[in-house]
Short mmCIF file of C-alpha atoms and ligand atoms in Angstrom, two decimals:
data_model
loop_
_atom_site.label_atom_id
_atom_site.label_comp_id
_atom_site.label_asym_id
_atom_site.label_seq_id
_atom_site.Cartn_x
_atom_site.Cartn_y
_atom_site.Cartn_z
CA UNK A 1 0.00 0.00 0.00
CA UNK A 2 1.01 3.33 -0.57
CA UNK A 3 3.02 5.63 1.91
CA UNK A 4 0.14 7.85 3.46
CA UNK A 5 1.70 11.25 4.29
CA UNK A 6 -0.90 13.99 5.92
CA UNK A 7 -0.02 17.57 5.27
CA UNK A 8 -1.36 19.97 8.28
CA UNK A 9 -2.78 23.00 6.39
CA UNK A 10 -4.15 23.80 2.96
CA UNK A 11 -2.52 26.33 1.77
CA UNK A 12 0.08 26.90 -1.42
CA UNK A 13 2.52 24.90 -0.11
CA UNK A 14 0.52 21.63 0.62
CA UNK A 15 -0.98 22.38 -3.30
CA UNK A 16 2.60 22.06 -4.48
CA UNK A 17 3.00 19.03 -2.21
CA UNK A 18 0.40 17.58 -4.64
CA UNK A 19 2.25 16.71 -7.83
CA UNK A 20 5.50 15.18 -6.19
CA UNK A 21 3.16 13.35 -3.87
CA UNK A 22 1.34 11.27 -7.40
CA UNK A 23 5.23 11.12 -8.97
CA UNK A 24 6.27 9.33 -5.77
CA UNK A 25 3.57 7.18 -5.00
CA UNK A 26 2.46 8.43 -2.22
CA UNK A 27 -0.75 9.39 -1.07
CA UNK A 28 -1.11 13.24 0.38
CA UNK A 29 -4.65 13.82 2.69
CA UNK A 30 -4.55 17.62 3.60
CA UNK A 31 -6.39 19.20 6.59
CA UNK A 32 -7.27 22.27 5.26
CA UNK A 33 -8.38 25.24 7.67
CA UNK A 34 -11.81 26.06 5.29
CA UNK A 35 -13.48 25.01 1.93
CA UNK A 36 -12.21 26.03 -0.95
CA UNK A 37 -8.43 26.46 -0.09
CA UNK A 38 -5.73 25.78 -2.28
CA UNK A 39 -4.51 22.64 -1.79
CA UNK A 40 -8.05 21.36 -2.28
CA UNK A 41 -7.49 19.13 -5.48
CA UNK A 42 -5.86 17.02 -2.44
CA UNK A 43 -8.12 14.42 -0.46
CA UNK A 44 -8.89 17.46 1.94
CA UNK A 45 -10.49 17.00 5.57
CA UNK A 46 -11.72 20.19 7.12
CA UNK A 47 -10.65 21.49 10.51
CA UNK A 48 -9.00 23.27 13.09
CA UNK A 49 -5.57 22.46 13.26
CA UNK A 50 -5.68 24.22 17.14
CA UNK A 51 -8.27 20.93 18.18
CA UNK A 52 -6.69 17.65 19.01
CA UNK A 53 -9.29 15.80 18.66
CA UNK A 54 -9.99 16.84 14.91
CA UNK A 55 -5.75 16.26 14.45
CA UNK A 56 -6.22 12.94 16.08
CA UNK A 57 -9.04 11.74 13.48
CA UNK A 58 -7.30 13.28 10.64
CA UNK A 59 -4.24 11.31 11.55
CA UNK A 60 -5.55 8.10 11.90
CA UNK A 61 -5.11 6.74 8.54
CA UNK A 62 -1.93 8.66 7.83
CA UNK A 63 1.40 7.37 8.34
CA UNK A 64 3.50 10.40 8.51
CA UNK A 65 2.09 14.34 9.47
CA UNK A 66 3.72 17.41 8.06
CA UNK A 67 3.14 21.23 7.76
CA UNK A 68 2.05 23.82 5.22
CA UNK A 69 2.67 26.18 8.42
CA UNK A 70 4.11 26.16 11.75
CA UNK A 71 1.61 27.44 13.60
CA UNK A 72 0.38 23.91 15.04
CA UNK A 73 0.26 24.24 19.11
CA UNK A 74 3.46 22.23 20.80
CA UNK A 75 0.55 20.60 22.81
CA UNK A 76 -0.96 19.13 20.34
CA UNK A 77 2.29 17.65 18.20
CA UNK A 78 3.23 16.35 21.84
CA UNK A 79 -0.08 14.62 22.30
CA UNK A 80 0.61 12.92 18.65
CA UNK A 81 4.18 11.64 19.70
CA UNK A 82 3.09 10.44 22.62
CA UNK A 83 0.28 8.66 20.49
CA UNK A 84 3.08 7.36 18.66
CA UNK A 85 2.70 9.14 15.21
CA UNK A 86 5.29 9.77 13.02
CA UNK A 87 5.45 13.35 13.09
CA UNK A 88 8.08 15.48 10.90
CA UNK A 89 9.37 17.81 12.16
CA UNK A 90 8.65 17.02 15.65
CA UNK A 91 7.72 19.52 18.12
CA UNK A 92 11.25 19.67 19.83
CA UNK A 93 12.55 21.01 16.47
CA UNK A 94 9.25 23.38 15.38
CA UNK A 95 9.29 25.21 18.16
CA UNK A 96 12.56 26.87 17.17
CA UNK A 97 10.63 28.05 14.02
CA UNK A 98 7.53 28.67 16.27
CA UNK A 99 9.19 31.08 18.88
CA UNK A 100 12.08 33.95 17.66
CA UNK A 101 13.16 34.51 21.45
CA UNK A 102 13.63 30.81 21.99
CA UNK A 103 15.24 30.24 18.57
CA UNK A 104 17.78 33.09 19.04
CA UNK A 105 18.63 31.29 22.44
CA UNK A 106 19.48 28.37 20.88
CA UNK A 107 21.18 29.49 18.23
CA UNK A 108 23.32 31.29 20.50
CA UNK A 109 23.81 27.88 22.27
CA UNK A 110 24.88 26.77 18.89
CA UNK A 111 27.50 29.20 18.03
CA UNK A 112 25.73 30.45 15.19
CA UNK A 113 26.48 33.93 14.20
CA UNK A 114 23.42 36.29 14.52
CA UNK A 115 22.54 39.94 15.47
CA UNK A 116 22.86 40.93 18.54
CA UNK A 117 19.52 40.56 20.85
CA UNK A 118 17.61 40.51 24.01
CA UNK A 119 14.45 39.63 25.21
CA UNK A 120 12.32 42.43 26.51
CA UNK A 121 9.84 42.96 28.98
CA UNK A 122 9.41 46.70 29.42
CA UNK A 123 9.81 50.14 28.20
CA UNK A 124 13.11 50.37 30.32
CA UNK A 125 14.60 47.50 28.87
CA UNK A 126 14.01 48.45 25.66
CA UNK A 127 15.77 51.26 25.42
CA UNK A 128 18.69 50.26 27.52
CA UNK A 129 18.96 48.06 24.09
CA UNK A 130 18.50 50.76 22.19
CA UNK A 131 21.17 53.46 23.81
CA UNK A 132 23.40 50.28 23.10
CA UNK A 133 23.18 49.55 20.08
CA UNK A 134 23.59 53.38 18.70
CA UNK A 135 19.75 54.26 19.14
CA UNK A 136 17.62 51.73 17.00
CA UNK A 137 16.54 47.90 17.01
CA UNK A 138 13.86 45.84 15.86
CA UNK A 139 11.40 44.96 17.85
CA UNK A 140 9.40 41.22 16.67
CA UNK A 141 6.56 39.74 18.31
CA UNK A 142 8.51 36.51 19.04
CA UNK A 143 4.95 33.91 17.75
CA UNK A 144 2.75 34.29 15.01
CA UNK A 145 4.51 37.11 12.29
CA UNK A 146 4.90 36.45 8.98
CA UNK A 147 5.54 38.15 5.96
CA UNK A 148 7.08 41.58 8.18
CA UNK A 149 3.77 41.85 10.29
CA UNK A 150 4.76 41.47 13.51
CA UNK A 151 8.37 43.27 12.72
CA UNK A 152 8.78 46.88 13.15
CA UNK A 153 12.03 49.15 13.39
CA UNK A 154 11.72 51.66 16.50
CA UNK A 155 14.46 54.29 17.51
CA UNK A 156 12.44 54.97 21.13
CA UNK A 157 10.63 52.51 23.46
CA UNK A 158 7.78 54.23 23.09
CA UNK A 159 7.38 53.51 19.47
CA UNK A 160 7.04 49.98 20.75
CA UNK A 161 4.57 50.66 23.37
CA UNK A 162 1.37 49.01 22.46
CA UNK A 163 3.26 45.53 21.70
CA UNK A 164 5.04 46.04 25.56
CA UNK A 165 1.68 46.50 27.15
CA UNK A 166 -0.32 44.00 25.18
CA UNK A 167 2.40 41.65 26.93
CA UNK A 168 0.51 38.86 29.69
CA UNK A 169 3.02 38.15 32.85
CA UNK A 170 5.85 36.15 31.62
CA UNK A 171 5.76 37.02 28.08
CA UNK A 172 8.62 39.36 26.20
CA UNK A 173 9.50 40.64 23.27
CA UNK A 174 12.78 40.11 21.30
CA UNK A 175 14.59 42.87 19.88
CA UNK A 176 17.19 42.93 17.57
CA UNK A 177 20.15 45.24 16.47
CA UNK A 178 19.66 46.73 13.17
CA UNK A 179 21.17 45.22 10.68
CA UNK A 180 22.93 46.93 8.07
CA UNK A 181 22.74 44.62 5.07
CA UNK A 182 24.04 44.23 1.70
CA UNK A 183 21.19 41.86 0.73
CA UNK A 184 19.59 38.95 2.09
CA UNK A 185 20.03 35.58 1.32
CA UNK A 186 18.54 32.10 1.94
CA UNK A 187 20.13 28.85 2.76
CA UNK A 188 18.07 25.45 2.68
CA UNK A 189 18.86 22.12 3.32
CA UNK A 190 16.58 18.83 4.03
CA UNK A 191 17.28 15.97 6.60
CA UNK A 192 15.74 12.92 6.95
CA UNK A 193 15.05 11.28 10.18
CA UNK A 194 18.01 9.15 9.40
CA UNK A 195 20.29 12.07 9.53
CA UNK A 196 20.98 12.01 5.45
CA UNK A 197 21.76 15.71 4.62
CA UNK A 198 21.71 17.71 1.41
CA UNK A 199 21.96 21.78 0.85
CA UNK A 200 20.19 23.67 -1.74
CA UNK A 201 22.73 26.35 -3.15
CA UNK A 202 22.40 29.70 -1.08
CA UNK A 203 20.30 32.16 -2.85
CA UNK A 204 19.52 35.92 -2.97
CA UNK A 205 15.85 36.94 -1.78
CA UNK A 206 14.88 40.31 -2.65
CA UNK A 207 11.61 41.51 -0.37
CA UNK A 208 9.45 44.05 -0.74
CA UNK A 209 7.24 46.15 2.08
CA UNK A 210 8.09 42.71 4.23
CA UNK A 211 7.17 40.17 1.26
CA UNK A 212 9.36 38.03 -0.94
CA UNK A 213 9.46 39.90 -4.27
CA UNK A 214 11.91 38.07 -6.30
CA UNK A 215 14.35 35.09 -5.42
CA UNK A 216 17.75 34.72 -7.55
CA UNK A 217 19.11 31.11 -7.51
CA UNK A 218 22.20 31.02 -6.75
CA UNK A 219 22.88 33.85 -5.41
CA UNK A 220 25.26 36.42 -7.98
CA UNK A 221 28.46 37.17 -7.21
CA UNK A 222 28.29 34.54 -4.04
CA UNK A 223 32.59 33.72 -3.34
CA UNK A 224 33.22 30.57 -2.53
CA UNK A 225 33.76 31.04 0.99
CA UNK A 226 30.00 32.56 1.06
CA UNK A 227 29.15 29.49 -0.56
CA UNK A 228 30.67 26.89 2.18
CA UNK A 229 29.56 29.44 5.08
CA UNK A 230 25.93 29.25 4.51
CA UNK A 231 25.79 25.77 3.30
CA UNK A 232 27.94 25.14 7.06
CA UNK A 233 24.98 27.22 8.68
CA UNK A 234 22.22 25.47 6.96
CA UNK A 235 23.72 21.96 8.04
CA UNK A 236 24.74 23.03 11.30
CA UNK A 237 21.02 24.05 12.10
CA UNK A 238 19.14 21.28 11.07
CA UNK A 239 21.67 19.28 12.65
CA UNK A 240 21.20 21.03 16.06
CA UNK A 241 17.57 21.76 15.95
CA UNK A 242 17.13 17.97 15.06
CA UNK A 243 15.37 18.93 11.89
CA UNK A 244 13.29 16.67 9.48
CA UNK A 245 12.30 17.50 6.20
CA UNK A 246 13.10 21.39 4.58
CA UNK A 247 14.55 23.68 6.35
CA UNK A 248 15.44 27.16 5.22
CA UNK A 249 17.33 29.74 7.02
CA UNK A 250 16.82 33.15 6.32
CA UNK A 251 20.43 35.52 6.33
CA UNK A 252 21.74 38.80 6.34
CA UNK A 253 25.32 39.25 4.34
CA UNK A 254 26.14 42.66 6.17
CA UNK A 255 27.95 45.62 4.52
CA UNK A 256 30.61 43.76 5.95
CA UNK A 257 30.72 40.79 4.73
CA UNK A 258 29.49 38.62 7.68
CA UNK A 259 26.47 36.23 7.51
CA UNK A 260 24.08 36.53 10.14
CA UNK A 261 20.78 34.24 10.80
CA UNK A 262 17.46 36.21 10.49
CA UNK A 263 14.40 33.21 11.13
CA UNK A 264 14.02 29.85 10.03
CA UNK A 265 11.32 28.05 8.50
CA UNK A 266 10.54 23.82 8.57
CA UNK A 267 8.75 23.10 5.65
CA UNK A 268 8.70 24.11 1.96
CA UNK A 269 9.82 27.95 1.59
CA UNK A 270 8.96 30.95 -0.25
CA UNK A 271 12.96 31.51 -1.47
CA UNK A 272 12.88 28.19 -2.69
CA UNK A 273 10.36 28.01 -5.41
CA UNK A 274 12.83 28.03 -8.02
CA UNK A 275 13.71 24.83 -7.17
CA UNK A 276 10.71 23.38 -8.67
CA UNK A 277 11.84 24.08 -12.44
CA UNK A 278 15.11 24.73 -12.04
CA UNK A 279 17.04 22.39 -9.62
CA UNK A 280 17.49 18.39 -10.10
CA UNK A 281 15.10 17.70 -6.94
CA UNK A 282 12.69 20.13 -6.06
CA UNK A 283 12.03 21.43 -2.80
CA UNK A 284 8.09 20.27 -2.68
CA UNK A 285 9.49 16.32 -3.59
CA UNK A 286 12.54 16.86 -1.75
CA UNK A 287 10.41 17.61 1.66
CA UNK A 288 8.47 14.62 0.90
CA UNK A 289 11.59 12.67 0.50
CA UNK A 290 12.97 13.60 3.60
CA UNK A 291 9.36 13.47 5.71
CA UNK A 292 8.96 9.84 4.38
CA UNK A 293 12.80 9.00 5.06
CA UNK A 294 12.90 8.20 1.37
CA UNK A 295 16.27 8.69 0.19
CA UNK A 296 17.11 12.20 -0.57
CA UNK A 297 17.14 13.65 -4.70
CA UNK A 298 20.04 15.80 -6.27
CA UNK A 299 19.37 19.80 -5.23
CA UNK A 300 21.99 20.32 -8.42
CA UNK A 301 20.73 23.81 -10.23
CA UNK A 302 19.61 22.53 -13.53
CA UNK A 303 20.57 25.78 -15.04
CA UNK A 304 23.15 28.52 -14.45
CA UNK A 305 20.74 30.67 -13.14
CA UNK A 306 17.02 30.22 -11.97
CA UNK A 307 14.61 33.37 -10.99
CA UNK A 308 11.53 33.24 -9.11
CA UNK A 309 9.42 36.23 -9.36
CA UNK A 310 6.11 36.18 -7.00
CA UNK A 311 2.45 37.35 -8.38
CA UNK A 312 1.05 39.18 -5.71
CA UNK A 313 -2.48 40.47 -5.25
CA UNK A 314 -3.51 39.39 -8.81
CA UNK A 315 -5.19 41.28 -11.67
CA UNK A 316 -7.34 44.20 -10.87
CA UNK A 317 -9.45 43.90 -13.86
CA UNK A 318 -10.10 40.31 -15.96
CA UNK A 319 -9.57 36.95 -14.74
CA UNK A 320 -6.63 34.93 -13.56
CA UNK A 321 -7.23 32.89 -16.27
CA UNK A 322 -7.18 35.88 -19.09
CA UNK A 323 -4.13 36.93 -17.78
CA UNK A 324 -2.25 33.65 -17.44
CA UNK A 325 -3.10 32.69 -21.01
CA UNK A 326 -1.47 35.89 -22.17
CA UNK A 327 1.52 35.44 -20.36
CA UNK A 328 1.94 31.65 -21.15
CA UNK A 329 1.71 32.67 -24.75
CA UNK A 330 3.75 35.77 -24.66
CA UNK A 331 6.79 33.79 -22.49
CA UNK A 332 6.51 30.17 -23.50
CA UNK A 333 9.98 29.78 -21.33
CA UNK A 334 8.35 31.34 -18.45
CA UNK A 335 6.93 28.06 -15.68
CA UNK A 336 3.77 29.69 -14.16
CA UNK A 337 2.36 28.36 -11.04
CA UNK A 338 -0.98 29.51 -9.66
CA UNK A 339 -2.52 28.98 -6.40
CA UNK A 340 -6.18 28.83 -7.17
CA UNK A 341 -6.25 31.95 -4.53
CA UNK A 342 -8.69 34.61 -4.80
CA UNK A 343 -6.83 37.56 -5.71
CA UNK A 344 -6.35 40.04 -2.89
CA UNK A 345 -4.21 43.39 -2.67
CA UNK A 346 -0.31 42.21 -1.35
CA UNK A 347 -2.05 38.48 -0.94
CA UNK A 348 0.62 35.90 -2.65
CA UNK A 349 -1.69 34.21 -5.74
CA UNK A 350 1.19 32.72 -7.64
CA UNK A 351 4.68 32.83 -9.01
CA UNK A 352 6.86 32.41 -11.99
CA UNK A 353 10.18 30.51 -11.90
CA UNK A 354 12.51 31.06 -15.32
CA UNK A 355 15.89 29.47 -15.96
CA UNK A 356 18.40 30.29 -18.38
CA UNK A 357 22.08 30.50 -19.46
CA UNK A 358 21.94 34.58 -18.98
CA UNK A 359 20.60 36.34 -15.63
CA UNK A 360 19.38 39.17 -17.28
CA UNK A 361 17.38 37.71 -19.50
CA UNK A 362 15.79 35.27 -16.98
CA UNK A 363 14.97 38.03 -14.74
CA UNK A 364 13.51 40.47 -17.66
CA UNK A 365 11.16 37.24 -18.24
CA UNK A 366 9.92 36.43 -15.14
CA UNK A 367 9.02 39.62 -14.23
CA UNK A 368 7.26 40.29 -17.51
CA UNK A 369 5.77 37.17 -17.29
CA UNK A 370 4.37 37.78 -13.36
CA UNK A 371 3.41 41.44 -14.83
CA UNK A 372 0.57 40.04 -16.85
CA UNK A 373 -1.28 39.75 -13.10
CA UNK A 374 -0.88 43.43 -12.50
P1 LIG B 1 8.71 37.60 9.31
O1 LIG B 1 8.61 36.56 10.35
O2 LIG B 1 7.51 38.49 9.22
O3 LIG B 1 9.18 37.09 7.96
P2 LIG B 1 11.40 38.62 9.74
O4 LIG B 1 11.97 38.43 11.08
O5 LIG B 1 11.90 37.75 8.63
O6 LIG B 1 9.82 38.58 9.84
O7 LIG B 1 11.61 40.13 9.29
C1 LIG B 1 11.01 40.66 8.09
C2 LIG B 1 12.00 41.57 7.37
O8 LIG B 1 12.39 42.65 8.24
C3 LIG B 1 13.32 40.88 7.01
O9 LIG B 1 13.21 40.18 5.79
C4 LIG B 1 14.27 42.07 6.94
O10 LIG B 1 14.13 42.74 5.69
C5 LIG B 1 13.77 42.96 8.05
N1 LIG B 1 14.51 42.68 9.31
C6 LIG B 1 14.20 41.72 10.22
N2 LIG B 1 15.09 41.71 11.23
C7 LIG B 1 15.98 42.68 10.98
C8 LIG B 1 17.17 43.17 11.65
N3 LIG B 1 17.58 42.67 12.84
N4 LIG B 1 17.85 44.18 11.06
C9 LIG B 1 17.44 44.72 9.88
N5 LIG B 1 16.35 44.30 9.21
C10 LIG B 1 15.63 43.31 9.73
#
């Protein structure tokens, strides 16, 4: 019988799950949040993810659980171990990607080079941060932000003052130096439960008001020694954390050259996208590889250069469908993926991923290409 795998959320990235899942042989079930969502062409259940008793019955017939999102409660991926399903990544690793105070903490356990932060409970210690670190920080609700909300750059306590007294007793935020960066980057690897290993090349992400724009694979003018740190980062992460399945680490290459770790995330990732079309293994079979302890595929570029550009909000006027036939006959090259999303201002409906021999050109495609959704 065929390997069951159940994928925790219906959104994009349990849709892309879909088509490596039927390649494989295995069968995907999705628990989608509502009706309608986009990984519906899945056998879908309906539920909260927040209820153990609706995880529970999901689970029953699956043989391995994974995530289109992190936001599943430690209490209930504990109650699942301890039921004795095979859960990937397990809750000891997620909650590094579920928590940014208690993910900087053990990164800094780990040795791996990051900005300098603190966890803060008040308006005092705030700004004894900030008079430290030349009079600005960031200030991150440590659960729950995605996509920049949740992030917010202050130069006085006071400009974080609603956060600090929406906190309950015990709770803190984390604040971070600012960062002068070059650029930011992305590193991903995937690890089975068996501890096989393999990393993606680093690439460049490009973000706009707090959303992935545009994703160069690999990353231009990345030395070699850029090359080896990132990959060493990825690696030593997902060793550490005791990660299954994708991982991707999000990084700052400062003005001066260092790399520093910005978040992580344990499933399928935005800045990987391109690996669908242009790398040997993508990263939607490669996480269903690695959840399934299959052995791992080749993350080999296919191409010298691969570009991901993301559609975002989606036509004002016409149809997703008027506009993707234009573009699919205007850039034959160009591999469109849709997310059968209803198209909202800044809302993520799609993406295009071009590869080529020339980075200019693959870039000047993909964006025209993604421009027929304006
Ligand atoms: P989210 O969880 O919403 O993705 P991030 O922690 O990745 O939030 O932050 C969103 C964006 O804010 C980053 O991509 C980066 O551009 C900027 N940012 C985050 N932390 C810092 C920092 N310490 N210094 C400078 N910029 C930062």
């Amino acid at each position: 019988m065929a390997l069951r795998v159940g994928v925790i959320g219906g959104g994009q990235l349990a849709r892309m799950m879909i088509a490596p899942a039927v390649e494989l042989g295995l069968e995907l079930r999705v628990l989608a949040e509502d009706e309608g969502m986009s990984a519906q062409l899945a056998a879908t259940a309906v539920g909260d993810y927040r209820d153990l008793e609706v995880v529970r019955a999901f689970v029953a017939d699956v043989d391995v659980v994974t995530f289109d999102h992190e936001h599943v409660p430690q209490e209930v991926l504990r109650a699942l171990v301890d039921d004795g399903v095979a859960v990937h990544p397990g809750p000891d690793a997620l909650q590094f990607a579920q928590d940014k105070l208690v993910m900087r903490a053990r990164l800094a356990e780990l040795g791996v080079p990051q900005p300098d932060w603190a966890p803060v409970r008040d308006a005092a210690e705030l700004q004894v941060f900030l008079d430290a670190h030349g009079g600005a920080g960031v200030v991150k609700t440590p659960r729950g932000g995605y996509d920049g909300k949740g992030v917010r750059v202050v130069r006085s306590a006071d400009e974080a003052q609603d956060w600090l007294g929406g906190l309950a007793e015990g709770e803190a935020l984390l604040v971070e130096e600012l960062v002068s960066f070059a650029r930011e980057l992305a590193q991903q690897v995937a690890r089975r439960p068996s501890g096989e290993i393999v990393a993606y090349p680093v690439v460049e992400t490009v973000q706009r008001d707090g959303v992935c724009a545009e994703v160069i694979a690999p990353a231009p003018a990345a030395a070699g020694r850029l090359v080896e740190v990132a990959e060493g980062i990825g690696r030593s992460i997902a060793e550490g954390l005791g990660v299954t399945g994708m991982l991707a680490v999000e990084l700052f290459e400062t003005d001066d050259e260092r790399i520093l770790v910005n978040e992580l995330a344990m499933r399928p990732h935005n800045s990987g996208h391109w690996s669908q079309d242009g790398a040997v293994t993508g990263q939607f079979e490669q996480h269903l590889r690695a959840v399934a302890d299959l052995p791992l595929g080749d993350p080999s570029p296919r191409a010298p250069w691969s570009v991901m550009v993301n559609i975002l909000g989606g036509p004002s006027e016409g149809t997703m469908g008027d506009r993707f036939a234009a573009a699919m006959s205007e850039h034959p090259s160009a591999k469109i993926h849709t997310y059968g999303k209803a198209p909202r201002p800044g809302r993520k409906v799609g993406h295009v991923n071009v590869s080529g021999d020339d980075l200019d050109d693959a870039v000047y495609t993909a964006r025209a290409a993604a421009a027929h959704f304006d």
